[in-house]
Structures are given as structure tokens and as C-alpha cells.
Short mmCIF file of C-alpha atoms and ligand atoms in Angstrom, two decimals:
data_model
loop_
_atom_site.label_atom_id
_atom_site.label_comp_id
_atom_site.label_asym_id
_atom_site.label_seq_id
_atom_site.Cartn_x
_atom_site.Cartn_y
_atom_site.Cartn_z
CA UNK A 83 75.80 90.60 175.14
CA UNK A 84 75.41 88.23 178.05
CA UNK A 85 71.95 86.78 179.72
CA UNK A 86 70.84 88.16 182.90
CA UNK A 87 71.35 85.87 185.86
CA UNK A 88 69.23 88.79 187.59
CA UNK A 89 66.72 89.33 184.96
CA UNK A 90 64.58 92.20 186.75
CA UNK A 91 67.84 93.93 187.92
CA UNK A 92 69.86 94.16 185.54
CA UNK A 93 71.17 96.46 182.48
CA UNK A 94 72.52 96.24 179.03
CA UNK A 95 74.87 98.90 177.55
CA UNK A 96 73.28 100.62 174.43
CA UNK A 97 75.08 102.42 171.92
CA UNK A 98 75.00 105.02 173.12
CA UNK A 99 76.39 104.36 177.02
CA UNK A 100 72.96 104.37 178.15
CA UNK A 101 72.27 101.35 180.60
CA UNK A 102 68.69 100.07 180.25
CA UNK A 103 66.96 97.46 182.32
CA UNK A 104 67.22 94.33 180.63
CA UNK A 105 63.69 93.17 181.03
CA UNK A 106 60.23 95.34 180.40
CA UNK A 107 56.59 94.89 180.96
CA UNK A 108 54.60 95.21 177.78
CA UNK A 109 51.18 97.31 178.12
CA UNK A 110 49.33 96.25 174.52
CA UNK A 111 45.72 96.36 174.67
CA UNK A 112 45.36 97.24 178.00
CA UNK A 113 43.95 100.55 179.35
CA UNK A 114 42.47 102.21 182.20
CA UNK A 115 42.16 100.23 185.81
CA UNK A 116 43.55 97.20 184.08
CA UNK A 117 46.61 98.80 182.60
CA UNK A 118 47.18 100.88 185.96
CA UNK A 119 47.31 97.81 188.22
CA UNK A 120 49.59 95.68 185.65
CA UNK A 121 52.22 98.61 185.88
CA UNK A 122 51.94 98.85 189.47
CA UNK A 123 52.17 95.22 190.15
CA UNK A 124 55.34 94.56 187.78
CA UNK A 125 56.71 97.64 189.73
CA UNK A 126 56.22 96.13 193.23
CA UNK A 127 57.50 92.89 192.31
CA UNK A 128 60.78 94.78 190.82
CA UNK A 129 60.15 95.37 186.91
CA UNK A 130 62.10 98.67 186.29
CA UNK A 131 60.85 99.26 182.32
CA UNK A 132 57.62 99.69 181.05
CA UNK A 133 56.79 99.58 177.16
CA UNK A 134 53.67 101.81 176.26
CA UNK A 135 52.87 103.78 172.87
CA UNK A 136 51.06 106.24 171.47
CA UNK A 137 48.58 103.31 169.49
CA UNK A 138 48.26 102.06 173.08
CA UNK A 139 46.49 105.12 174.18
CA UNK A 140 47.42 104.30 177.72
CA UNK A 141 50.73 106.45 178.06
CA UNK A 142 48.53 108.39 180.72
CA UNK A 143 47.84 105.55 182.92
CA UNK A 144 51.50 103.66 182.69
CA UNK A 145 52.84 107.69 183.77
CA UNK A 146 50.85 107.97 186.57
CA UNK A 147 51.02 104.44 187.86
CA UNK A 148 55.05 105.27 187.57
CA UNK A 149 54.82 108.89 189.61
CA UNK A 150 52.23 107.25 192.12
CA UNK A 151 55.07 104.33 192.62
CA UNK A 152 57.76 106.94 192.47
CA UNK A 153 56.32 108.62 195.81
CA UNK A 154 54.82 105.34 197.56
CA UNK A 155 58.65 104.93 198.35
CA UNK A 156 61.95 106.22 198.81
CA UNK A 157 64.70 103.43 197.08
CA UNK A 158 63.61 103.78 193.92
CA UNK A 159 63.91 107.82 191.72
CA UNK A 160 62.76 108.27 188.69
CA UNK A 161 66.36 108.00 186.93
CA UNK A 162 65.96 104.26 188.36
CA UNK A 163 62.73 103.38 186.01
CA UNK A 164 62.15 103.25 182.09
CA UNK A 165 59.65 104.35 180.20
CA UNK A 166 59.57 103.72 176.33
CA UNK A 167 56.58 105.31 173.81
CA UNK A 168 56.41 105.23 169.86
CA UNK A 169 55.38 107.44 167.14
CA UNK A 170 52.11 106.07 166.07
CA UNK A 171 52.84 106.81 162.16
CA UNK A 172 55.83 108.21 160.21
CA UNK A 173 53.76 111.63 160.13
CA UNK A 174 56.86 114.11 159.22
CA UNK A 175 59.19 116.68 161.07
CA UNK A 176 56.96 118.87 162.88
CA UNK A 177 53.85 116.42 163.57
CA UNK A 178 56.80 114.09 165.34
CA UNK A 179 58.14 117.20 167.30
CA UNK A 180 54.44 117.69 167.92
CA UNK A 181 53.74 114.20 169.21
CA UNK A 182 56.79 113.45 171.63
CA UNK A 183 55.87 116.49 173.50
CA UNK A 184 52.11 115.02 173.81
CA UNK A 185 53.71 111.88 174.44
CA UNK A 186 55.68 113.67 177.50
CA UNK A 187 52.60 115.29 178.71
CA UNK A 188 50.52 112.43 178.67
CA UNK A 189 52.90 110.46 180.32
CA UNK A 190 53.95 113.34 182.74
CA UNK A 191 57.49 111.59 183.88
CA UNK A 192 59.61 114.58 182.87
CA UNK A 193 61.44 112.68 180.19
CA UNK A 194 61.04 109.84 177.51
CA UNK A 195 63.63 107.28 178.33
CA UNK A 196 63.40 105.36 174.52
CA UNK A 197 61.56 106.88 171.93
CA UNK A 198 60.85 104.68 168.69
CA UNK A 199 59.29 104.52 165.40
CA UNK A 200 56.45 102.15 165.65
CA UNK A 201 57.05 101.09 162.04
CA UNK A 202 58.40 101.57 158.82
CA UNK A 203 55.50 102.39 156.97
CA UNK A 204 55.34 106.04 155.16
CA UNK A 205 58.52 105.66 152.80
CA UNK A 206 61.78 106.66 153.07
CA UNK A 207 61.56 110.63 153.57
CA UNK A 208 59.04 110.08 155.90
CA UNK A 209 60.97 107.96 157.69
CA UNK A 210 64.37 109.77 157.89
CA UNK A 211 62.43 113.23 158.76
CA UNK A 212 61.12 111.53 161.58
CA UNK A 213 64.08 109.98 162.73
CA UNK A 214 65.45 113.57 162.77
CA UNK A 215 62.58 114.57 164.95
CA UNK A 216 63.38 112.17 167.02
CA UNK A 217 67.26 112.96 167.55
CA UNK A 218 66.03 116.77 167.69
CA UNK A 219 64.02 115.67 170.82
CA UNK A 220 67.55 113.66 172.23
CA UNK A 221 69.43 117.24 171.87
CA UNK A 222 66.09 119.09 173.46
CA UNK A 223 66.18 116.67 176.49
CA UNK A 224 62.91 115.34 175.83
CA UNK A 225 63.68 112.00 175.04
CA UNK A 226 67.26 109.66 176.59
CA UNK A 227 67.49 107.60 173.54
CA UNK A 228 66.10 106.43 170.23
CA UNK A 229 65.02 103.64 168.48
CA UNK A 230 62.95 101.87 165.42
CA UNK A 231 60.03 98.92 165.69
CA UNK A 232 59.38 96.94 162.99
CA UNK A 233 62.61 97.99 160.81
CA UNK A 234 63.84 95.21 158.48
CA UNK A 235 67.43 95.20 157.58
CA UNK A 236 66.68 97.57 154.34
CA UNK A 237 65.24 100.01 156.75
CA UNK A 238 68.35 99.73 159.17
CA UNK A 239 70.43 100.03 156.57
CA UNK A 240 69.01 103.33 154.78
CA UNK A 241 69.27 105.19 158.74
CA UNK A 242 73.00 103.85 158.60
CA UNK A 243 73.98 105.44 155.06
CA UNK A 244 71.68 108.59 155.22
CA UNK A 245 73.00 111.76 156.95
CA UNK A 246 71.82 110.52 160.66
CA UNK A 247 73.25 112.13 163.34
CA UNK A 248 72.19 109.05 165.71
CA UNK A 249 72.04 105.09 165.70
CA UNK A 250 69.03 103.69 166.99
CA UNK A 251 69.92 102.07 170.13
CA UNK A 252 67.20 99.55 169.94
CA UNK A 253 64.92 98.21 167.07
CA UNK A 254 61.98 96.61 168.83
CA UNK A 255 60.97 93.24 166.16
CA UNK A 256 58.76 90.40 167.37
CA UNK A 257 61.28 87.67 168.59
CA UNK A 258 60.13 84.24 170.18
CA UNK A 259 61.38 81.01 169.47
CA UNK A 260 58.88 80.48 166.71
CA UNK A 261 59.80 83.64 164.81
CA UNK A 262 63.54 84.01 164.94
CA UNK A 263 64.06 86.87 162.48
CA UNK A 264 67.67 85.57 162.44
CA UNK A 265 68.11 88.58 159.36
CA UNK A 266 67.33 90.90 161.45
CA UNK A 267 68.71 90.24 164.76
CA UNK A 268 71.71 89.12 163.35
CA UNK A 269 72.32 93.08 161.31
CA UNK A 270 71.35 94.68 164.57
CA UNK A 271 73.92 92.23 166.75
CA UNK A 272 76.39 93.64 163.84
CA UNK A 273 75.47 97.21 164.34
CA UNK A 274 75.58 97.44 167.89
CA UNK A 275 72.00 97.71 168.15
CA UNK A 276 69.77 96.14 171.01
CA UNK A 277 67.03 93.89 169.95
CA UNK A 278 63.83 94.37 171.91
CA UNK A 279 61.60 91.48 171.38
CA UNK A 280 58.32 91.86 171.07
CA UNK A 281 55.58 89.33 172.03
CA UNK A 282 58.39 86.82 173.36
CA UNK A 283 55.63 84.59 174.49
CA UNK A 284 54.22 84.63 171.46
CA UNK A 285 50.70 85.41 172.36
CA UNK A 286 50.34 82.18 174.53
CA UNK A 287 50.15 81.09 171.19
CA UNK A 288 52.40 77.54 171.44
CA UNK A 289 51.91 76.67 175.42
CA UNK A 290 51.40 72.81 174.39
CA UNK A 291 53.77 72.70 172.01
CA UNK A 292 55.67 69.52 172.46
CA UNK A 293 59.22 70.75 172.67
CA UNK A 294 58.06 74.10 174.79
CA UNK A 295 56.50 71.47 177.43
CA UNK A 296 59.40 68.79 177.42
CA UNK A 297 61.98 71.40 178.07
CA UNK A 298 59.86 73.36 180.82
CA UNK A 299 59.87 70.04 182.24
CA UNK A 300 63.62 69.39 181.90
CA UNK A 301 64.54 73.03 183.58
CA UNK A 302 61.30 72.85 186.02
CA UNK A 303 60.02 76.47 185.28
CA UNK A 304 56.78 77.56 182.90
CA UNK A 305 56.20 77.92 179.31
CA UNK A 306 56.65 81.48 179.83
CA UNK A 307 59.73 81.38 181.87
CA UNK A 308 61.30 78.96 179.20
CA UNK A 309 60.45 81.52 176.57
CA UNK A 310 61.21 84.56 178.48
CA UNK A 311 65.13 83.01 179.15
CA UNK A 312 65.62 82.15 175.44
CA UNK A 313 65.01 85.59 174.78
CA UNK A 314 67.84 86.88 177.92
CA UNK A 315 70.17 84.22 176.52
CA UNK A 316 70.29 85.27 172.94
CA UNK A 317 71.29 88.66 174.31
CA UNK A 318 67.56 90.10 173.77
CA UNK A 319 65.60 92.60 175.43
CA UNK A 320 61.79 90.22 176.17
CA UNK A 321 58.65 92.39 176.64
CA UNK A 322 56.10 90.24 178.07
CA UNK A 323 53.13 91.14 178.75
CA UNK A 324 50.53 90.45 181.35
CA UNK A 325 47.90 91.93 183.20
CA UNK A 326 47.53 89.46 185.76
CA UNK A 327 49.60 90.15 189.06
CA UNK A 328 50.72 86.06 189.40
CA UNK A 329 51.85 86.05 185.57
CA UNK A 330 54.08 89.23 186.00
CA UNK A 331 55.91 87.84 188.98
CA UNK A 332 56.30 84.23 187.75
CA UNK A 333 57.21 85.35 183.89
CA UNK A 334 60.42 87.79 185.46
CA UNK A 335 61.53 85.03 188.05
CA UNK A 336 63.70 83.34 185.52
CA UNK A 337 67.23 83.05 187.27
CA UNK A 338 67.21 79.75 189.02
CA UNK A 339 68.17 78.39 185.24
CA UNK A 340 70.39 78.26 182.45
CA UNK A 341 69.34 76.68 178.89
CA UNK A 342 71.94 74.39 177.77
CA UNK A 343 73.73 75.56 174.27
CA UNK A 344 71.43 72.23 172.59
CA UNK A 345 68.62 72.94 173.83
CA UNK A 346 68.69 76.80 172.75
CA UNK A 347 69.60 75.35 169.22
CA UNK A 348 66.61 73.01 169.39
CA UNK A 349 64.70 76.08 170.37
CA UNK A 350 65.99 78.34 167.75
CA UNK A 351 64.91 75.13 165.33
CA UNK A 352 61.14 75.74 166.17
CA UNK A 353 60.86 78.83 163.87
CA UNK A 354 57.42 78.77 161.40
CA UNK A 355 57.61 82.51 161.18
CA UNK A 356 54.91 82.90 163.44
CA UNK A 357 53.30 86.19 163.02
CA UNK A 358 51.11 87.02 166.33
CA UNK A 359 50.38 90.50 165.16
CA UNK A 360 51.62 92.60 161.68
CA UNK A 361 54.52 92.06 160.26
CA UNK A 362 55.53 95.46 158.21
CA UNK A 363 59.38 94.49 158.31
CA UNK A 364 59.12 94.54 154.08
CA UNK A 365 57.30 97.61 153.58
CA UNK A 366 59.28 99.76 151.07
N1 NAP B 178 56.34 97.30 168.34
C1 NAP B 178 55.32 96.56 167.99
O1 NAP B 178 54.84 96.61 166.85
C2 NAP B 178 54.70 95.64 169.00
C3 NAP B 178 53.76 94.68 168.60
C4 NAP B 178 53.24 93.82 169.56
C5 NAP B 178 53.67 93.92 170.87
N2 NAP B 178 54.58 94.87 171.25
C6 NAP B 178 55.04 95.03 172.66
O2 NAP B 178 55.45 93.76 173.16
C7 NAP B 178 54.64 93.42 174.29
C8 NAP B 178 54.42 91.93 174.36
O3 NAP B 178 53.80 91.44 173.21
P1 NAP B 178 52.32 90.88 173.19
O4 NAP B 178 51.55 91.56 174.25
O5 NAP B 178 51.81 90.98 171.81
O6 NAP B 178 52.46 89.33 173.46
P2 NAP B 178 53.18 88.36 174.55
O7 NAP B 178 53.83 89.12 175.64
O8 NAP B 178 53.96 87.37 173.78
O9 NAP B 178 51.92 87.56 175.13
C9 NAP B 178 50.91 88.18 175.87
C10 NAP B 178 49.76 87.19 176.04
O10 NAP B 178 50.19 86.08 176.84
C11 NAP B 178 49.34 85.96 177.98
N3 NAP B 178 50.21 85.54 179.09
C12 NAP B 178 51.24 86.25 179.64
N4 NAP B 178 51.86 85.53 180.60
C13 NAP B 178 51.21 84.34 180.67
C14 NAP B 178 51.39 83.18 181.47
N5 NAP B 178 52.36 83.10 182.37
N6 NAP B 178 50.53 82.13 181.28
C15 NAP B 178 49.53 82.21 180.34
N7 NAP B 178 49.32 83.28 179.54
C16 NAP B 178 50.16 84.34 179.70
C17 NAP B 178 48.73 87.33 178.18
O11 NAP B 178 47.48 87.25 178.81
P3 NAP B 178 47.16 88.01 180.20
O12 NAP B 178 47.47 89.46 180.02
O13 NAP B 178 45.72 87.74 180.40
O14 NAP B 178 48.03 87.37 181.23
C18 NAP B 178 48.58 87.80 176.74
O15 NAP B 178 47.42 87.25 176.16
C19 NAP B 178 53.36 94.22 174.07
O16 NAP B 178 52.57 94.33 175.23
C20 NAP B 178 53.92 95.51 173.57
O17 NAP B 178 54.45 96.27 174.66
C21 NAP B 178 55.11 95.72 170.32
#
């Protein structure tokens, strides 16, 4: 998997032949107005993926903000934009079948393009009868592809060895510089699964750390663009959100530079296992 050198337009190959854009807007805690104008704003300035949920509770507004896009103009069609949800909790068959269609109504965009499970909580059976919900909605047409969130390698590995139809394409971990989760991204890189990586800025939680602001220095872009690249470079799939409309252009415009090989080493050496939000990776 190579880094984008055109991070906003272009694709990576999942498993299943499906090209997806190689660079989302995340939507967490943000709703109504706010959540409207971030969508719209990362659309105009060329974002093609957005990444909502059904926690979110803002599925609605990132739908509509895509249809009202969708007929502001006449380059861009529907098959040309992404829109990912997740299953809020491992709830079982039916209440899954039952909650992608709400998720599809809410969002009113025809189609899911990435469906995931949020987490691994609920145990095993839970967890493999939703998964079968899920690749009952792929067959339906509901939803283009599907994926996990928050699955540690145990979790990967019982989906690979049960009687699963489907890989998931993506499993969506939180993945910055200070978090590595080399386990995981390492089984998924094995499996021919994407990682999606969650708060890749972590949280604005490290802007003045020293080796962030030496090497945005050294390659003259932001903390956030420095961040946002490592994540392109290792072959990831960054998420970062914003719901200002200067952050959203300026964390995507990433492709006037290349890390050097040391200093994405001396990155990959700043991991604490910095946890911004839950970490459920271990849950049995
Ligand atoms: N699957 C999961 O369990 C899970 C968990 C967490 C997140 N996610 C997904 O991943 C996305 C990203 O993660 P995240 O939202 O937790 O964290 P993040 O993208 O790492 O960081 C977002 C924070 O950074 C700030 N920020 C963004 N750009 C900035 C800039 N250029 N300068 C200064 N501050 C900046 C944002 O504030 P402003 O908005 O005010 O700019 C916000 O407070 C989420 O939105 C969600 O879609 C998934």
C-alpha cells in the first residue's frame, strides 16, 4: 500500500476490489448546523469520504449535506462520494438488519458505502451474528462493504476462522504516531485488511510536542499535516476531524511533502499508547 501524493483524490484497493478514497472527514461530536457545514466545507474543498455513526446521531445531517452537494453540481455523482456508519452495539441478527436500514434512512444516500462494527464488545456470538447481518445487508445491496472498529487481533482472528462468508475490508483502530498499535496494524497489513485510523491527530493532544514541532519545521507544513502524512505513508486510511472550514482544507493539503524513511522511524518511536478516547481492543 503506497502514500497518496494526491491525498484528497485518491483510492486504495480493498479486499474486496472496492476502491475507496484514501482520506475521510471524521464527524465525532458534532451535530446539527455545525456538523452540516463541516461536511459541506470538506466537500467543496474536495474530501470525497465522510465517517459518521449511529453513536454520532448525526447520520441525518452528514446525508443531507451529501444529497444537497450532490445537486449543487454536476462533476461529482453519488458513486463518486463515501459514506461510512457503524452499528452502535453488537445487538444480534435482526436488531443489526433492523439498524442498517435506519441507518440508510437516516442517511437517505441510497446505499451504505462501509458499514462497521463500532466495537467488539457483546462476546463472540454477538459478534459473529452481527457480522452476518452485516454481509446479509452486502448481498441485499444495502451496504458496498464491511468492516470492524475497535477489533484487536483476537477479534480479527475469530471472523477469520469462523464460518464468515466476508473479510472485513477495513478495521477502523485509533492510529497516530503516539499510539502505533503495531499488533494490530501489522495482522490487518497481513490479512489484506485496510487500517482506518482513527483520531490521527490525536485529539490536538501533542501539538507542542518537541519532535511533532521540529519536524513540521523541517518539512514546513502543520502539526496536523505532519500527522495526517504519517498516517498516508504507513499505508493508512487518517480520519481527521474538524469543524472549522480553514482546518479541513489545510489538514488534506498534504502533498507538497514526503517524510524521509528516519524521520517516520523517529515518529513511529513516539508511541506512549496514547488513548484519546476508549480503548475496547481487549474486550473478550
Ligand atoms: N471507531 C471509533 O471508535 C472512533 C473513535 C474516535 C474517533 N473516530 C473517528 O475518527 C475521527 C477523528 O478522531 P477524533 O475526532 O477523535 O480526533 P482527531 O481527528 O485526532 O482530532 C480532532 C480534534 O483536533 C482538532 N483539530 C483538528 N484539526 C486541527 C488543526 N489543524 N489545528 C488545531 N486543532 C485541530 C479538532 O478541533 P476542531 O473541530 O475545533 O477543529 C478536534 O478537537 C472522528 O471524528 C470519528 O469519525 C472513531
Amino acid at each position: 500500500m503506497s502514500s497518496a501524493t494526491n491525498a484528497l483524490g485518491s483510492t486504495i484497493k480493498l479486499n474486496n476490489g472496492v476502491q475507496m478514497p484514501r482520506l475521510h472527514l471524521g464527524v465525532y461530536m458534532t451535530s446539527g448546523r455545525e456538523c452540516s457545514s463541516a461536511v459541506t466545507h470538506a466537500l467543496q474543498a474536495g474530501y470525497r469520504a465522510i465517517d459518521s455513526a449511529e453513536w454520532y446521531a448525526n447520520e441525518e445531517e452528514v446525508g443531507s449535506s451529501i444529497n444537497k452537494f450532490l445537486s449543487s453540481q454536476d462533476q461529482t455523482k453519488r458513486e463518486d462520494l463515501w459514506f461510512t456508519t457503524k452499528l452502535k452495539s453488537n445487538v444480534g441478527y435482526d436488531d443489526t438488519r433492523r439498524k442498517i436500514k435506519q441507518s440508510l434512512k437516516e442517511c437517505g444516500l441510497g446505499y451504505i458505502d462501509l458499514y462497521l462494527l463500532h466495537s467488539p464488545y457483546g462476546g463472540k456470538s454477538r459478534r459473529l451474528e452481527c457480522w452476518r447481518a452485516v454481509e446479509e445487508a452486502i448481498s441485499e445491496g444495502e451496504v458496498r462493504c464491511g468492516g470492524v472498529s475497535n477489533f484487536g487481533v483476537k477479534h480479527l482472528q475469530e471472523l477469520l476462522d469462523s464460518k464468515a462468508k466476508i473479510v472485513p475490508a477495513v478495521n477502523q483502530v485509533e492510529v497516530h504516531p503516539f499510539n502505533t498499535r503495531k499488533d494490530i496494524t501489522q495482522f490487518c497489513h497481513e490479512h489484506d485488511i485496510v487500517v482506518e485510523a482513527y483520531a490521527p491527530l490525536a485529539r490536538a493532544l501533542r501539538t507542542r510536542h518537541p519532535t511533532i514541532v521540529e519536524l513540521s519545521k523541517k518539512y514546513k507544513c502543520s502539526w496536523a499535516q505532519l500527522m495526517v502524512k504519517w498516517s498516508l505513508q504507513h499505508g493508512y486510511v487518517p480520519l481527521p476531524k474538524s469543524v472549522k472550514k480553514d482546518r479541513i482544507v489545510s489538514n488534506a493539503a498534504v502533498d507538497s511533502f514526503e517524510i524521509e524513511e528516519s524521520d517516520m522511524n523517529v515518529l513511529d518511536g513516539l508511541d506512549e499508547v496514547l488513548v484519546t478516547d476508549w480503548d475496547p481492543t481487549d474486550a473478550d
